[in-house]
PDB file of C-alpha atoms in Angstrom:
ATOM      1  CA  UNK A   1      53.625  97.794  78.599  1.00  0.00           C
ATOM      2  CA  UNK A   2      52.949 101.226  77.029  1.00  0.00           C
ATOM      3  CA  UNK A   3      55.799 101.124  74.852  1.00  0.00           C
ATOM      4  CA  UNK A   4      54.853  97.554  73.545  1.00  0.00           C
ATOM      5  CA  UNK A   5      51.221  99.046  72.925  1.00  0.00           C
ATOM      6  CA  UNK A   6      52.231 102.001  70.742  1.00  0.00           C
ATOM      7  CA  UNK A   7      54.691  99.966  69.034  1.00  0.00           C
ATOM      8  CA  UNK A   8      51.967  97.079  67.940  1.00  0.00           C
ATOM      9  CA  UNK A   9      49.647 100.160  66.984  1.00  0.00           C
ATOM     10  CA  UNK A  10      51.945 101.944  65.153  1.00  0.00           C
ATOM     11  CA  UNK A  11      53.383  98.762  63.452  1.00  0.00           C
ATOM     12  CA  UNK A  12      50.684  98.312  60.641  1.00  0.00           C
ATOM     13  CA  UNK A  13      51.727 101.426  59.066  1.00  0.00           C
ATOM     14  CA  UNK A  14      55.784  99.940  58.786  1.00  0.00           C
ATOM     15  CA  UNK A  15      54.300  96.740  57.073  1.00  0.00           C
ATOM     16  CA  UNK A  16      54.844  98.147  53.713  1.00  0.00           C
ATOM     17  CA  UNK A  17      57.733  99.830  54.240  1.00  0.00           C
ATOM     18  CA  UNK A  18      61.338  99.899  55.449  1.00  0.00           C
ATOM     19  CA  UNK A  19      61.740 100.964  59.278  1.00  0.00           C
ATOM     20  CA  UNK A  20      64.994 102.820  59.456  1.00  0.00           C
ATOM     21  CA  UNK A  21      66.923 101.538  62.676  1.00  0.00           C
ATOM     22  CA  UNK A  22      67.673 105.427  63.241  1.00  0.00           C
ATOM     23  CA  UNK A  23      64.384 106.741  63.265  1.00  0.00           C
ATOM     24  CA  UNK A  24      63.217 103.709  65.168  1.00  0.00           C
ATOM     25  CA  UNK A  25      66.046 104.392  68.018  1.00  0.00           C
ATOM     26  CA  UNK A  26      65.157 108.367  67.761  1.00  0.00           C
ATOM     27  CA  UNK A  27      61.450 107.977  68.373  1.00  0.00           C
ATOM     28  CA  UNK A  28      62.467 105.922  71.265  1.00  0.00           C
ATOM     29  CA  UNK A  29      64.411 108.174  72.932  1.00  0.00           C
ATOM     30  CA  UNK A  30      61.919 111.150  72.416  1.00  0.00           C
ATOM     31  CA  UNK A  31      60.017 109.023  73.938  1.00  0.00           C
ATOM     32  CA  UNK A  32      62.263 108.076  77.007  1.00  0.00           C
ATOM     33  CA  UNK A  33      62.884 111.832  77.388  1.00  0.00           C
ATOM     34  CA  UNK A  34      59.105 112.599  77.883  1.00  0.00           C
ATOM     35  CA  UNK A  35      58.883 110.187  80.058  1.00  0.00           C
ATOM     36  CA  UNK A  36      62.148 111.375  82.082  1.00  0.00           C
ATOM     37  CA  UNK A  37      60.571 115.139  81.578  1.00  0.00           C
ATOM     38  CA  UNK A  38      57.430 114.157  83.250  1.00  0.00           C
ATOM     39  CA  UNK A  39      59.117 112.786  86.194  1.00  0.00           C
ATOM     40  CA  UNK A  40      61.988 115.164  86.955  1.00  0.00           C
ATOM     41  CA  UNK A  41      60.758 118.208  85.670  1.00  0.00           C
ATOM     42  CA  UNK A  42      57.055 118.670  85.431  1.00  0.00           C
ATOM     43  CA  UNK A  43      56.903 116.115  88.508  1.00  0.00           C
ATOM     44  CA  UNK A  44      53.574 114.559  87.440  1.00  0.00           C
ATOM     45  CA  UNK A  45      54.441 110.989  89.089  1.00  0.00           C
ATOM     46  CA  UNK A  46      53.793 110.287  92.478  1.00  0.00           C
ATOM     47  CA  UNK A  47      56.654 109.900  94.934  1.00  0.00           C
ATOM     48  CA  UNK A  48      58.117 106.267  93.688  1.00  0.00           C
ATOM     49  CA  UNK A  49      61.512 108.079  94.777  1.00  0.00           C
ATOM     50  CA  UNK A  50      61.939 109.404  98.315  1.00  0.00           C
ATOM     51  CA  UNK A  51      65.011 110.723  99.389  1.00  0.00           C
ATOM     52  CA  UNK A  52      67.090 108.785 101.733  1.00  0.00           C
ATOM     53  CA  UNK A  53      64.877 105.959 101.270  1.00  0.00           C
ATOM     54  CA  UNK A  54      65.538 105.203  97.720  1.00  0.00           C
ATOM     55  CA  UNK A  55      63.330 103.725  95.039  1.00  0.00           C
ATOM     56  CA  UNK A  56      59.898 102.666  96.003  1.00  0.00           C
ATOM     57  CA  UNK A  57      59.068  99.591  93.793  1.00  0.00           C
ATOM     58  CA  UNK A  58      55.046  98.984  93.146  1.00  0.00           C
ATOM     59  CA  UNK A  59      53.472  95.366  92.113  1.00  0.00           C
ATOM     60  CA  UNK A  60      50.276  95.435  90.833  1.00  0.00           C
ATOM     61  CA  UNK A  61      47.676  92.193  90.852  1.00  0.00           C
ATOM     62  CA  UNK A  62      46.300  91.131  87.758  1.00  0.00           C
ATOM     63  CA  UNK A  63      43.446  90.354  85.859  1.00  0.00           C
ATOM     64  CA  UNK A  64      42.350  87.167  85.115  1.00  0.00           C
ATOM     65  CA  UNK A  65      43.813  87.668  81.728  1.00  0.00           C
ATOM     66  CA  UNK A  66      46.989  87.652  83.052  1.00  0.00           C
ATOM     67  CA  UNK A  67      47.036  85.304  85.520  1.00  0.00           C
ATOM     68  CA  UNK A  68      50.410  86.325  87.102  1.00  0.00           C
ATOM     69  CA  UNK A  69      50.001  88.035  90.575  1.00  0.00           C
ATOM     70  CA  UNK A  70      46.511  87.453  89.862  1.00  0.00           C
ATOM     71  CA  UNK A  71      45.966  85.474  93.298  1.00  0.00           C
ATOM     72  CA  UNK A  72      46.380  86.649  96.694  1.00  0.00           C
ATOM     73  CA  UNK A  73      48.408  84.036  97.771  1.00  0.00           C
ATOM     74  CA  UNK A  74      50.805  84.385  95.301  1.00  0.00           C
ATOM     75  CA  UNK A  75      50.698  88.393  96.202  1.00  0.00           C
ATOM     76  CA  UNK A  76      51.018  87.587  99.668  1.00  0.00           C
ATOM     77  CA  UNK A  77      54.368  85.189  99.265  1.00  0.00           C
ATOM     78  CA  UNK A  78      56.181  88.095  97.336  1.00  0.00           C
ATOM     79  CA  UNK A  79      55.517  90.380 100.022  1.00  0.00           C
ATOM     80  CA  UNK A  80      56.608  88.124 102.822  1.00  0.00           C
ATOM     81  CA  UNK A  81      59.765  87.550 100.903  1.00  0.00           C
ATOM     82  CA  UNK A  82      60.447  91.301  99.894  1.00  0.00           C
ATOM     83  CA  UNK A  83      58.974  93.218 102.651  1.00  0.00           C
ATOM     84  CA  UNK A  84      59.787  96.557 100.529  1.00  0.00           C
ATOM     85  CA  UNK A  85      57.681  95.840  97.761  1.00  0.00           C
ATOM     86  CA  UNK A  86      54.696  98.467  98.288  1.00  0.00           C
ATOM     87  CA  UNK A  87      51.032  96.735  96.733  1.00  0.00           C
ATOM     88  CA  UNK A  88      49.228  99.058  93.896  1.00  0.00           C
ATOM     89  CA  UNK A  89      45.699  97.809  94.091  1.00  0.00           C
ATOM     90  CA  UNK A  90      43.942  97.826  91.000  1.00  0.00           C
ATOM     91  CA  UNK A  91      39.883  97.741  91.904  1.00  0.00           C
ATOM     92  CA  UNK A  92      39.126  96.429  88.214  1.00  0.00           C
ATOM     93  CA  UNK A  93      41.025  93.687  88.504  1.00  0.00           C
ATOM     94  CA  UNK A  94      39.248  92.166  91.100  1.00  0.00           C
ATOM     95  CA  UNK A  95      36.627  89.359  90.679  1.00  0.00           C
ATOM     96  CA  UNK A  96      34.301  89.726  93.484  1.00  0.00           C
ATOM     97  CA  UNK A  97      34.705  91.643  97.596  1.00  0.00           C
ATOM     98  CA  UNK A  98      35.536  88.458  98.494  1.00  0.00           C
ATOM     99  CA  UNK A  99      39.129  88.475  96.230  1.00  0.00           C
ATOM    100  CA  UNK A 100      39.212  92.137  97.077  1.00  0.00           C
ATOM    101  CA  UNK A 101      39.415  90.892 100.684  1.00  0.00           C
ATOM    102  CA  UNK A 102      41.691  88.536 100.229  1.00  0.00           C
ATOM    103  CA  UNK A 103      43.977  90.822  98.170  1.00  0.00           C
ATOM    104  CA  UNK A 104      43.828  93.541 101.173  1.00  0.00           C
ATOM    105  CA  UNK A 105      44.988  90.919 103.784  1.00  0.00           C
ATOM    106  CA  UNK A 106      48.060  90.117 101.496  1.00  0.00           C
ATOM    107  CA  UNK A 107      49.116  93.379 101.949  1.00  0.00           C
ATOM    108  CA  UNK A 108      47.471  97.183 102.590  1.00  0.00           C
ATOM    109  CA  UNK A 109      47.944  98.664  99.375  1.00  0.00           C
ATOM    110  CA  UNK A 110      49.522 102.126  99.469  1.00  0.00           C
ATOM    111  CA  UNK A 111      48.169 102.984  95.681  1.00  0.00           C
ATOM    112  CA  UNK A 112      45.035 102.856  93.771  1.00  0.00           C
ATOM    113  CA  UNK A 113      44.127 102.415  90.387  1.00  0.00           C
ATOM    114  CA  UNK A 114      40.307 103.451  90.022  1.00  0.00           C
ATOM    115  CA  UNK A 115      38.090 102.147  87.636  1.00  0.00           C
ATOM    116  CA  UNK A 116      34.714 100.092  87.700  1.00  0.00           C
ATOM    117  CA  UNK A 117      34.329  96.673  85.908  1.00  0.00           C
ATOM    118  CA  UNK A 118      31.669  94.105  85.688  1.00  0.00           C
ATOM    119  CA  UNK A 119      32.126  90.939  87.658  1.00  0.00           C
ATOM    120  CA  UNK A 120      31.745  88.524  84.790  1.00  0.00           C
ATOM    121  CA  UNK A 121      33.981  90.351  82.920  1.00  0.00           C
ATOM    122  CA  UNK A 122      37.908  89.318  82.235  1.00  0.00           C
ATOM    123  CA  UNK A 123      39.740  92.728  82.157  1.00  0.00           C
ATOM    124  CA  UNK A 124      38.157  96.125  81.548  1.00  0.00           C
ATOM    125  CA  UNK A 125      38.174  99.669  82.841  1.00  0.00           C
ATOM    126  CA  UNK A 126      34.876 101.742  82.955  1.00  0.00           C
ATOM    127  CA  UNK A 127      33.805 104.847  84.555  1.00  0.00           C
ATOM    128  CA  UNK A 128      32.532 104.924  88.384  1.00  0.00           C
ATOM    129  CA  UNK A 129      29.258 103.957  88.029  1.00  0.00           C
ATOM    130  CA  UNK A 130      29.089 101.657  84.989  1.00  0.00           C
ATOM    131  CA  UNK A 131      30.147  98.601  86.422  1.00  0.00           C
ATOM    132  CA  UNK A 132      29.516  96.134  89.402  1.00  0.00           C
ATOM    133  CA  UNK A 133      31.576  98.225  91.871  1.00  0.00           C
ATOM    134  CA  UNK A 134      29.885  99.239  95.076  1.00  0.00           C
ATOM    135  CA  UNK A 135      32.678 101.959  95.882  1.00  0.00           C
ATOM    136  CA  UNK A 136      30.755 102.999  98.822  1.00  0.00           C
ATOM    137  CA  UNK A 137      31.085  99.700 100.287  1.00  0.00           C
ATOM    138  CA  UNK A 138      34.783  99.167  99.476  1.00  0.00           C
ATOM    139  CA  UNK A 139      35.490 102.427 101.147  1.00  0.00           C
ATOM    140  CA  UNK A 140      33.697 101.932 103.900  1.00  0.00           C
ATOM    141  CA  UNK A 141      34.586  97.961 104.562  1.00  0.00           C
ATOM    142  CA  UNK A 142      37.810  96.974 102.917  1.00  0.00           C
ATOM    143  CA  UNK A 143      39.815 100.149 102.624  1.00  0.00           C
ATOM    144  CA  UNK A 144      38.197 101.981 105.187  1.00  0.00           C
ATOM    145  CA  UNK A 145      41.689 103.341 106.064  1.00  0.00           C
ATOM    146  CA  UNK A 146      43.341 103.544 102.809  1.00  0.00           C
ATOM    147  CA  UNK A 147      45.836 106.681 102.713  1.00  0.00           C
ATOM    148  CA  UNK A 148      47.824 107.006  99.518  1.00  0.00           C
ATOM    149  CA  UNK A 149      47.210 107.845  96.101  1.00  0.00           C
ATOM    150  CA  UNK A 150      44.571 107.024  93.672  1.00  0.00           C
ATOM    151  CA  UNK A 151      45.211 106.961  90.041  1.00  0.00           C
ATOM    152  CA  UNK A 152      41.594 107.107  87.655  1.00  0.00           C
ATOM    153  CA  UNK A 153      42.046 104.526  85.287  1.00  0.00           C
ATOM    154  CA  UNK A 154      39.498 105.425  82.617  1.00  0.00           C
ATOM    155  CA  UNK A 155      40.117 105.464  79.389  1.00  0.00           C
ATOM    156  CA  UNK A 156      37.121 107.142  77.849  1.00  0.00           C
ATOM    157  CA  UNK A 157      37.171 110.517  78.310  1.00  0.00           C
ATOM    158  CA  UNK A 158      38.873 113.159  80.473  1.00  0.00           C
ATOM    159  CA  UNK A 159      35.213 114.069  81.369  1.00  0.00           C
ATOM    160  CA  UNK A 160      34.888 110.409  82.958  1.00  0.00           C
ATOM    161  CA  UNK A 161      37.849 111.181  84.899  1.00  0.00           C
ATOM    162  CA  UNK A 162      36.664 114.320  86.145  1.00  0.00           C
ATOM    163  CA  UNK A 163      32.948 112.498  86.839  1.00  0.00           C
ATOM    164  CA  UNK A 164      34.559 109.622  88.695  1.00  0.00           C
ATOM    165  CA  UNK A 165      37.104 112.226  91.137  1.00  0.00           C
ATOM    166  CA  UNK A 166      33.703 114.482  91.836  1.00  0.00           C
ATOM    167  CA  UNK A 167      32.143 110.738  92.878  1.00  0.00           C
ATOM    168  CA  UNK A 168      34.665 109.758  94.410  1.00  0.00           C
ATOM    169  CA  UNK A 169      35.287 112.347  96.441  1.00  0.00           C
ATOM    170  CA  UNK A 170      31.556 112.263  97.901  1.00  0.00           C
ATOM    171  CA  UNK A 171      31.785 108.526  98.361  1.00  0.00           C
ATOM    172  CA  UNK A 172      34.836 109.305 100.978  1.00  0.00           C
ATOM    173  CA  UNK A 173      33.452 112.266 102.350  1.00  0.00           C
ATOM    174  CA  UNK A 174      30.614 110.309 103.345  1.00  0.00           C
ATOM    175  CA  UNK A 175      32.526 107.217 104.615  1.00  0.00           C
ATOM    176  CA  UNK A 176      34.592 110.357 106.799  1.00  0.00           C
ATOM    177  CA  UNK A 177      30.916 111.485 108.121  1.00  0.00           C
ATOM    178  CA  UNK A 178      30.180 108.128 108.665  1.00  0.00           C
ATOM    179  CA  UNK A 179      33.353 107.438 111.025  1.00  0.00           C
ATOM    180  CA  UNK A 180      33.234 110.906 112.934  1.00  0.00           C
ATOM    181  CA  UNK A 181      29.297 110.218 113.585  1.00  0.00           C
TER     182      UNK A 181
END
């Protein structure tokens, strides 16, 4: 989905003007190789490949906007039929607790991506705090055990990102008081 995005941005500037298939294929493959780079060398992925287990595959539920694995039942029939499939949660995506409930019963996810959103909005990604989101109460009654990794999806600023890990971590740190108390 990256790849198609850059390519529809970059594609007004080719309108006028002849793409050459070479340059197209070579700013493909630079791109490939940072991607390859990032996983093999600089290792900033998480574990999708564990050795001796093989290739961890992730599905993510949609939006609305894309109404594919949108619904929980649909989630939940994939998993049941390919028990290796791990779930990436994404928190935006999610319509109300009561779909967030119903996505957690079709599977625990072992992933996060992070973001806040406003109910009666369709798709978008804001920083902790700007949205509908009570993170407190997803953390403390719908993923009170989650264990994996969270990935920030915010878009705004790296200074969001920073904002929303520094709330985030005092929203679990209270949720781990909570439990121990």
């Amino acid at each position: 989905m990256f790849a198609r995005s850059v390519s529809l941005l970059l594609a007004p500037v080719f309108l006028d003007r002849k793409l050459s298939p070479r340059y197209a294929f070579a700013g493909h493959l630079a791109a490939l190789s940072l991607i390859l780079l990032s996983i093999f060398l600089w290792k900033i992925f998480p574990d999708c490949y564990i050795e001796g287990s093989g290739l961890t595959l992730y599905v993510e539920n949609n939006s609305r906007i894309s109404p594919v694995l949108y619904r929980a039942e649909e989630l939940a029939s994939l998993f049941q039929a390919h028990p290796s499939l791990e779930f990436l949660l994404d928190i935006a995506h999610i319509d109300d607790y009561q779909h967030l409930e119903a996505l957690v019963a079709a599977k625990h996810p072992t992933m996060l991506h992070v973001a806040d959103s406003h109910f009666s909005v369709t798709h978008e990604h804001v920083p902790l705090g700007e949205g509908d989101i009570d993170f407190s109460h997803v953390f403390s009654h719908l993923l009170h055990d989650f264990d994996g990794t969270m990935i920030f999806e915010i878009v705004e600023s790296d200074a969001h990102i920073v904002a929303a890990k520094a709330k985030m971590t005092a929203i679990l740190a209270q949720h781990s008081a909570a439990v121990a108390a």
